[in-house]
Amino acid sequence: MRTIAVVNQKGGCGKTTVAINLASAIAQLGKRVLLVDMDPQSHCAVGLAVPEEQIELSIYDVLISHTRNEPIRLTEILWQISDTLELAPASIDLAAFEQQVSGVPEPETLLKRVLDEVSQTYQYVVIDCPPAVGLLTFNALRAATDVIVPVETGYFALHGLSKQLETLGLLCKRCKQQVNVKVLASMYDIRTKMAREVLAQLRSHFADRMLRTVINFNTKIKEAASYGQPINEYDPASKGQQDFRRLAEEIMGIEPAQDSRQIINSLAEQLEAISTSANQLLASSQDKHTQRAKPSPTPQASVAATQAQSPQPEPTPAQTDARLASYYGVHPSKGAVTFVTLYPRAKTVQIAGDFNNWRPDQTPLQKVNENGVWQVKLELPPGCYRYRYVVDGQWQQDPYNERVEPNPFGEYNSVVEVK
Ligand SMILES: Nc1ncnc2c1ncn2[C@@H]1O[C@H](COP(=O)(O)OP(=O)(O)O)[C@@H](O)[C@H]1O
Ligand SMILES: [Mg+2]
């Protein structure tokens, strides 16, 4: 049985949406799935049209009763959602869980003990966690073979991410558990430049700790929740449904940690590694913001600086943004195109595209200054070209080029036209 905990202490980053729709997508692929709601706010019930007032027993009762002599079985509280999906609902009592179990030995393993009893019944368990790192989340982590951390693709999402991963790491230090921890980009809005930038940075920093699938922002997903349906029922043709199907397939394809012969880091080590990456990522995005406020001389900017010797008024952030936007990106000229990008921490930046048979090793970018500006000029016959950057081995779309098109891998290629 694989047990997937969906964890992030930030509210509104898409945990419940991911938990419900991932569980439902895996169930639709023919597996028996149990969705466990560990959030006192009971959003899974709301999102699956289970009438809250009719929930008499919840996961709270099961957990608490396991500390006493007459345990309530999990089967007594379940709601059937579809042929292969069941919900163990939450209730507001969970808010008092921590107090109720004080004095109980190993209260963080209660959920694991309950789930172990049904390990022959379900192939997958998905656990929705509350927006806090407390005993409820810790119970989910202790039961988990897989942890998914959904991260909204905006700069603010990164604040607090490293701190909480650090906290989770500390919490788990004692347990020598084998799990896969993966970061999932959620609510991705391809139309905004910031989202594209953050995704590119998440990819380059988290590398293989990042799930390949991205959950796009899709209004159908929001609508589905308000109608109490998973997206695969509400709108099977929607983009949102395709994303969750892809996510389910990707997760199902990952080798479960306990069966793997490779040496897998303990949960604590993985969380710490992710937390370090999040810190670096945050620092580099802050660097970038600082650079935006005061751009340091770039090849073009230094020419401008020597031409204008007199002191300039400080540009507004919007002016600086506009100036940088016109500097980074693609600059087609007659029969050629110059690619300019910013990767302050990269060791190598290459480009792969239609023009070099997608062989990045053929076309490296040159680092043009210490700030991490990289550039290459390619002479190309007129036409439309698709390309991606390869930054320290990680493929990513150009964060400074708004023109993109989907590729067969569920990601986006950047597009440039040479006249
Ligand atoms: N991919 C998405 N596209 C559109 N809306 C989304 C998406 N993911 C989440 N939402 C909406 O964002 C809000 C917060 O999501 P939710 O899953 O409840 O977050 P959390 O459980 O982390 O608090 C909800 O209204 C939800 O419908
Ligand atoms: Mg939630």
XYZ file of C-alpha atoms and ligand atoms in Angstrom:
447
model
C 0.000 0.000 0.000
C 1.351 3.434 -0.946
C 0.411 6.238 1.429
C 0.725 9.736 0.020
C 0.628 12.690 2.433
C -0.127 16.101 0.905
C 1.673 18.573 3.136
C 2.262 22.329 3.255
C 1.676 24.539 6.229
C 0.497 27.330 3.976
C -3.273 27.452 3.501
C -4.634 27.900 -0.002
C -1.721 26.341 -1.888
C -3.924 23.580 -3.293
C -3.465 20.708 -0.815
C -7.116 19.692 -0.622
C -7.554 20.104 -4.362
C -4.540 17.889 -4.994
C -5.614 15.314 -2.399
C -9.175 14.961 -3.732
C -8.315 14.964 -7.421
C -5.225 12.803 -7.156
C -7.152 10.225 -5.104
C -9.961 10.298 -7.619
C -7.636 10.047 -10.618
C -5.804 7.046 -9.143
C -9.168 5.419 -8.351
C -10.272 6.007 -11.928
C -7.195 4.138 -13.082
C -8.625 1.090 -11.342
C -6.879 1.145 -7.972
C -8.617 0.953 -4.601
C -8.063 4.286 -2.917
C -8.755 5.677 0.537
C -8.757 9.441 1.038
C -8.114 10.474 4.640
C -8.945 14.010 5.737
C -6.757 15.126 8.644
C -7.810 18.798 8.490
C -10.338 19.841 11.179
C -11.913 22.089 8.524
C -13.242 18.964 6.718
C -12.735 20.374 3.241
C -12.557 16.933 1.634
C -16.165 16.281 2.639
C -17.186 19.673 1.242
C -15.298 19.048 -1.996
C -16.949 15.638 -2.416
C -20.502 16.646 -1.503
C -20.554 14.577 1.675
C -23.118 16.316 3.931
C -21.144 17.455 6.939
C -24.125 17.397 9.284
C -24.505 13.693 8.610
C -20.964 12.766 9.501
C -21.398 11.059 12.857
C -17.979 9.533 13.193
C -14.760 10.847 11.768
C -11.102 9.912 11.623
C -10.838 11.663 14.987
C -13.010 8.995 16.632
C -10.979 6.206 15.068
C -7.657 7.683 16.188
C -8.799 8.482 19.711
C -10.508 5.133 20.179
C -7.236 3.393 19.304
C -5.778 4.831 22.484
C -8.558 3.074 24.407
C -9.738 -0.489 24.734
C -12.624 -0.497 22.279
C -11.282 0.754 18.985
C -13.668 2.067 16.355
C -12.703 0.467 13.041
C -11.887 2.624 10.059
C -14.588 0.808 8.055
C -17.225 2.233 10.393
C -16.612 5.820 9.347
C -16.083 5.524 5.599
C -18.142 7.207 2.896
C -18.152 5.647 -0.526
C -17.410 8.222 -3.229
C -17.090 5.944 -6.260
C -16.597 2.217 -6.902
C -12.966 2.408 -5.924
C -12.718 5.569 -3.810
C -13.658 5.961 -0.150
C -13.365 8.912 2.193
C -12.446 8.865 5.874
C -13.867 12.288 6.760
C -12.525 14.761 9.281
C -14.417 16.708 11.908
C -13.813 19.811 13.956
C -12.898 17.602 16.967
C -9.539 17.069 15.281
C -8.635 20.567 16.421
C -8.474 19.161 19.963
C -6.551 16.026 18.971
C -3.240 17.198 20.348
C -4.700 17.866 23.813
C -6.707 14.677 23.790
C -3.711 12.460 23.201
C -1.311 14.146 25.599
C 0.071 11.414 27.775
C -0.560 8.725 25.134
C 2.689 6.958 24.156
C 3.839 7.697 20.583
C 0.780 9.729 19.594
C 2.407 10.516 16.229
C 2.046 6.903 15.089
C -1.710 6.567 15.713
C -2.700 7.098 12.073
C 0.008 4.718 10.883
C -1.303 2.002 13.222
C -4.878 2.543 11.969
C -3.816 2.438 8.310
C -1.656 -0.644 8.804
C -4.871 -2.522 9.580
C -6.254 -1.815 6.101
C -3.045 -2.273 4.136
C -4.503 -5.296 2.336
C -7.702 -3.479 1.364
C -6.308 -0.397 -0.354
C -3.569 0.054 -2.884
C -3.316 3.796 -2.266
C -4.078 6.094 0.644
C -4.031 9.862 0.102
C -3.921 12.060 3.209
C -5.001 15.712 3.157
C -3.220 17.661 5.897
C -4.169 20.789 7.811
C -2.317 24.052 7.131
C -0.041 23.697 10.147
C 2.906 21.609 11.194
C 1.514 19.933 14.280
C 0.688 16.498 15.549
C -1.937 15.888 12.831
C 0.550 16.548 10.035
C 3.176 14.557 11.872
C 0.789 11.592 12.037
C 0.338 11.853 8.263
C 4.092 11.992 7.728
C 4.741 8.983 9.933
C 2.196 6.976 7.964
C 3.507 8.109 4.574
C 5.526 6.316 1.943
C 5.306 9.409 -0.263
C 5.046 13.097 0.570
C 3.829 15.696 -1.905
C 4.465 19.353 -1.098
C 2.277 21.473 -3.401
C 3.837 24.862 -4.028
C 1.968 27.695 -5.625
C 4.074 29.191 -8.390
C 4.511 32.720 -7.022
C 7.357 34.323 -5.109
C 5.346 34.568 -1.915
C 4.921 30.810 -1.905
C 8.630 30.461 -1.327
C 8.573 32.515 1.827
C 8.082 30.182 4.713
C 8.608 27.107 2.539
C 12.161 26.534 3.668
C 11.282 27.235 7.294
C 8.501 24.722 7.327
C 10.500 22.065 5.556
C 13.190 22.600 8.135
C 10.600 22.139 10.883
C 9.318 18.977 9.245
C 12.897 17.774 8.944
C 13.445 18.338 12.652
C 10.190 16.626 13.511
C 11.182 13.593 11.501
C 14.766 13.449 12.632
C 13.977 10.693 15.062
C 12.244 8.398 12.597
C 14.270 6.370 10.176
C 11.549 6.204 7.603
C 11.924 5.662 3.883
C 9.813 8.004 1.806
C 9.797 9.842 -1.492
C 9.408 13.570 -0.920
C 8.432 15.570 -4.006
C 7.564 19.173 -4.669
C 4.553 19.771 -6.948
C 4.054 23.075 -8.771
C 0.391 23.911 -8.275
C -1.982 26.610 -9.531
C 0.462 27.390 -12.309
C -0.661 30.269 -14.475
C 1.389 30.070 -17.653
C 0.189 33.504 -18.721
C 2.070 35.293 -15.975
C 5.742 35.856 -16.328
C 6.320 35.469 -12.620
C 4.781 31.990 -12.572
C 6.990 30.930 -15.474
C 10.056 32.303 -13.748
C 9.236 30.636 -10.457
C 8.576 27.318 -12.165
C 11.877 27.513 -14.018
C 13.659 28.255 -10.758
C 11.846 25.551 -8.836
C 12.894 23.104 -11.522
C 16.500 24.164 -11.498
C 16.808 24.163 -7.706
C 14.720 21.165 -6.740
C 15.769 19.139 -9.780
C 14.681 15.518 -9.313
C 12.780 16.353 -6.136
C 10.257 18.105 -8.327
C 7.380 16.217 -9.923
C 7.425 16.554 -13.698
C 3.685 17.135 -13.805
C 2.490 20.664 -13.155
C -1.043 21.451 -11.980
C -2.197 24.407 -14.013
C -4.564 27.003 -12.693
C -7.884 25.975 -14.187
C -11.227 27.517 -13.267
C -12.965 24.168 -13.870
C -11.063 22.801 -10.868
C -12.531 25.509 -8.655
C -15.990 24.974 -10.121
C -15.766 21.205 -9.613
C -15.007 21.737 -5.906
C -17.976 24.053 -5.508
C -20.215 21.377 -7.055
C -18.761 18.756 -4.726
C -17.191 16.695 -7.504
C -13.683 15.651 -8.432
C -12.613 17.139 -11.743
C -12.641 13.769 -13.532
C -16.394 13.582 -12.909
C -17.216 17.255 -13.275
C -15.439 17.829 -16.569
C -13.552 14.822 -17.942
C -12.392 16.826 -20.968
C -10.909 19.704 -18.988
C -7.265 20.626 -18.830
C -7.489 20.267 -15.055
C -8.526 16.636 -15.437
C -5.624 15.982 -17.818
C -3.187 17.424 -15.281
C -4.455 15.199 -12.488
C -4.484 12.139 -14.693
C -0.882 12.841 -15.599
C -0.021 13.369 -11.950
C -1.653 10.063 -10.995
C 0.267 8.252 -13.721
C 3.524 9.864 -12.686
C 3.022 8.989 -9.015
C 2.002 5.423 -9.849
C 5.112 5.097 -11.977
C 7.456 6.125 -9.170
C 8.986 3.150 -7.477
C 7.673 2.884 -3.933
C 10.366 3.694 -1.411
C 10.068 0.511 0.592
C 10.476 -1.725 -2.460
C 13.393 0.134 -3.852
C 16.793 -1.422 -3.632
C 18.562 1.869 -3.848
C 19.595 3.522 -0.654
C 16.994 6.168 -0.067
C 17.574 9.043 2.293
C 15.547 9.231 5.430
C 12.608 11.583 5.457
C 14.477 14.029 7.669
C 17.455 14.188 5.321
C 15.255 14.709 2.285
C 13.261 17.433 3.929
C 16.440 19.152 4.995
C 17.834 18.948 1.483
C 14.649 20.438 0.056
C 14.691 23.111 2.706
C 18.262 24.055 1.768
C 17.232 24.260 -1.886
C 14.276 26.443 -0.940
C 16.611 28.769 0.953
C 18.974 29.062 -2.005
C 16.056 29.610 -4.300
C 14.663 32.334 -2.113
C 18.065 33.972 -1.802
C 18.530 33.937 -5.561
C 15.087 35.362 -6.210
C 15.831 38.080 -3.678
C 19.165 38.737 -5.392
C 17.223 39.081 -8.553
C 14.811 41.540 -7.002
C 17.710 43.549 -5.657
C 19.220 43.519 -9.125
C 15.922 44.663 -10.492
C 15.887 47.604 -8.167
C 19.466 48.521 -9.069
C 20.581 46.759 -12.196
C 24.327 46.332 -12.202
C 26.141 47.115 -15.400
C 25.412 44.657 -18.149
C 27.089 44.922 -21.535
C 24.322 47.132 -22.918
C 23.701 48.980 -19.689
C 27.379 49.897 -19.331
C 27.366 51.478 -22.779
C 24.376 53.524 -21.685
C 26.178 54.427 -18.460
C 29.250 55.798 -20.238
C 27.074 57.833 -22.569
C 25.178 59.397 -19.702
C 27.693 60.673 -17.182
C 25.346 62.966 -15.285
C 23.555 61.473 -12.240
C 20.308 59.802 -13.208
C 17.163 59.873 -11.095
C 16.545 56.463 -9.472
C 14.250 54.521 -11.867
C 10.914 53.339 -10.528
C 10.546 49.549 -10.065
C 8.205 49.467 -13.075
C 10.792 51.221 -15.246
C 13.481 48.861 -14.036
C 11.276 45.875 -14.747
C 10.520 47.132 -18.234
C 14.213 47.748 -18.864
C 15.216 44.315 -17.678
C 12.384 42.700 -19.602
C 13.721 44.315 -22.728
C 17.225 43.126 -21.897
C 16.627 39.484 -21.009
C 14.830 37.230 -23.444
C 15.154 36.710 -27.174
C 16.251 39.428 -29.547
C 15.698 38.441 -33.165
C 17.488 40.505 -35.766
C 17.855 39.921 -39.472
C 19.045 36.329 -39.943
C 20.042 35.908 -36.312
C 18.719 35.774 -32.802
C 20.412 36.611 -29.501
C 19.336 34.696 -26.411
C 20.000 36.464 -23.109
C 19.082 35.054 -19.742
C 19.901 35.250 -16.057
C 20.978 32.254 -13.984
C 23.126 33.577 -11.147
C 24.027 30.161 -9.720
C 24.260 28.058 -12.853
C 27.508 26.341 -13.821
C 26.419 25.646 -17.387
C 23.619 26.995 -19.529
C 22.957 25.426 -22.912
C 20.227 25.719 -25.462
C 18.464 22.940 -27.336
C 15.980 23.447 -30.113
C 14.830 22.795 -33.632
C 18.008 24.485 -34.860
C 20.460 21.984 -33.290
C 18.363 18.795 -33.327
C 17.645 19.359 -29.634
C 21.272 18.638 -28.762
C 22.138 21.058 -25.943
C 25.838 20.116 -25.887
C 26.224 21.686 -29.353
C 25.227 25.154 -28.206
C 26.435 26.493 -24.858
C 25.627 30.027 -23.720
C 28.532 32.188 -22.556
C 28.486 33.696 -19.103
C 28.935 37.383 -19.804
C 29.320 38.736 -16.281
C 29.556 37.818 -12.620
C 25.870 38.483 -12.046
C 25.054 35.363 -13.970
C 23.917 36.827 -17.289
C 24.291 34.233 -20.061
C 24.102 34.899 -23.761
C 24.481 33.368 -27.197
C 23.891 34.692 -30.700
C 22.772 32.182 -33.321
C 22.615 32.825 -37.038
C 19.411 31.270 -38.267
C 17.494 31.339 -41.537
C 14.056 32.968 -41.300
C 11.496 30.731 -39.606
C 9.860 29.795 -36.364
C 11.976 27.891 -33.827
C 11.149 26.030 -30.641
C 13.764 25.746 -27.916
C 14.466 25.148 -24.223
C 17.341 26.022 -21.943
C 19.313 23.308 -20.212
C 20.604 24.713 -16.945
C 23.045 22.459 -15.109
C 21.429 19.547 -16.919
C 17.847 20.583 -16.157
C 15.600 21.316 -19.116
C 13.433 24.377 -18.744
C 11.515 26.926 -20.723
C 12.923 30.422 -21.197
C 11.601 32.403 -18.219
C 11.907 35.662 -20.175
C 10.051 34.653 -23.295
C 6.285 34.764 -23.105
C 5.807 32.864 -26.360
C 5.429 29.177 -25.561
C 3.704 26.087 -26.846
C 2.985 22.764 -25.112
C 5.307 19.866 -25.871
C 4.567 16.120 -25.695
C 6.121 15.911 -22.216
C 3.407 18.049 -20.668
C 5.753 21.027 -20.465
C 6.304 24.055 -22.622
C 8.766 24.900 -25.333
C 9.700 28.519 -25.860
C 9.178 29.884 -29.353
C 11.065 32.526 -31.343
C 10.548 33.776 -34.865
C 13.369 34.985 -37.082
C 12.290 37.204 -39.936
N -5.252 24.232 -9.989
C -6.206 25.045 -9.529
N -6.923 25.819 -10.386
C -7.874 26.653 -9.927
N -8.205 26.799 -8.640
C -7.529 26.050 -7.732
C -6.512 25.140 -8.120
N -6.023 24.538 -7.005
C -6.716 25.050 -5.981
N -7.626 25.967 -6.396
C -8.547 26.752 -5.573
O -7.765 27.490 -4.626
C -8.394 27.476 -3.360
C -7.469 26.863 -2.323
O -7.207 25.513 -2.652
P -7.198 24.333 -1.572
O -6.995 23.068 -2.298
O -8.396 24.419 -0.693
O -5.896 24.706 -0.742
P -5.416 24.192 0.703
O -6.053 22.880 0.958
O -3.929 24.123 0.594
O -5.854 25.243 1.672
C -9.686 26.698 -3.529
O -10.720 27.615 -3.763
C -9.454 25.858 -4.762
O -10.655 25.567 -5.464
Mg -7.183 22.231 2.624
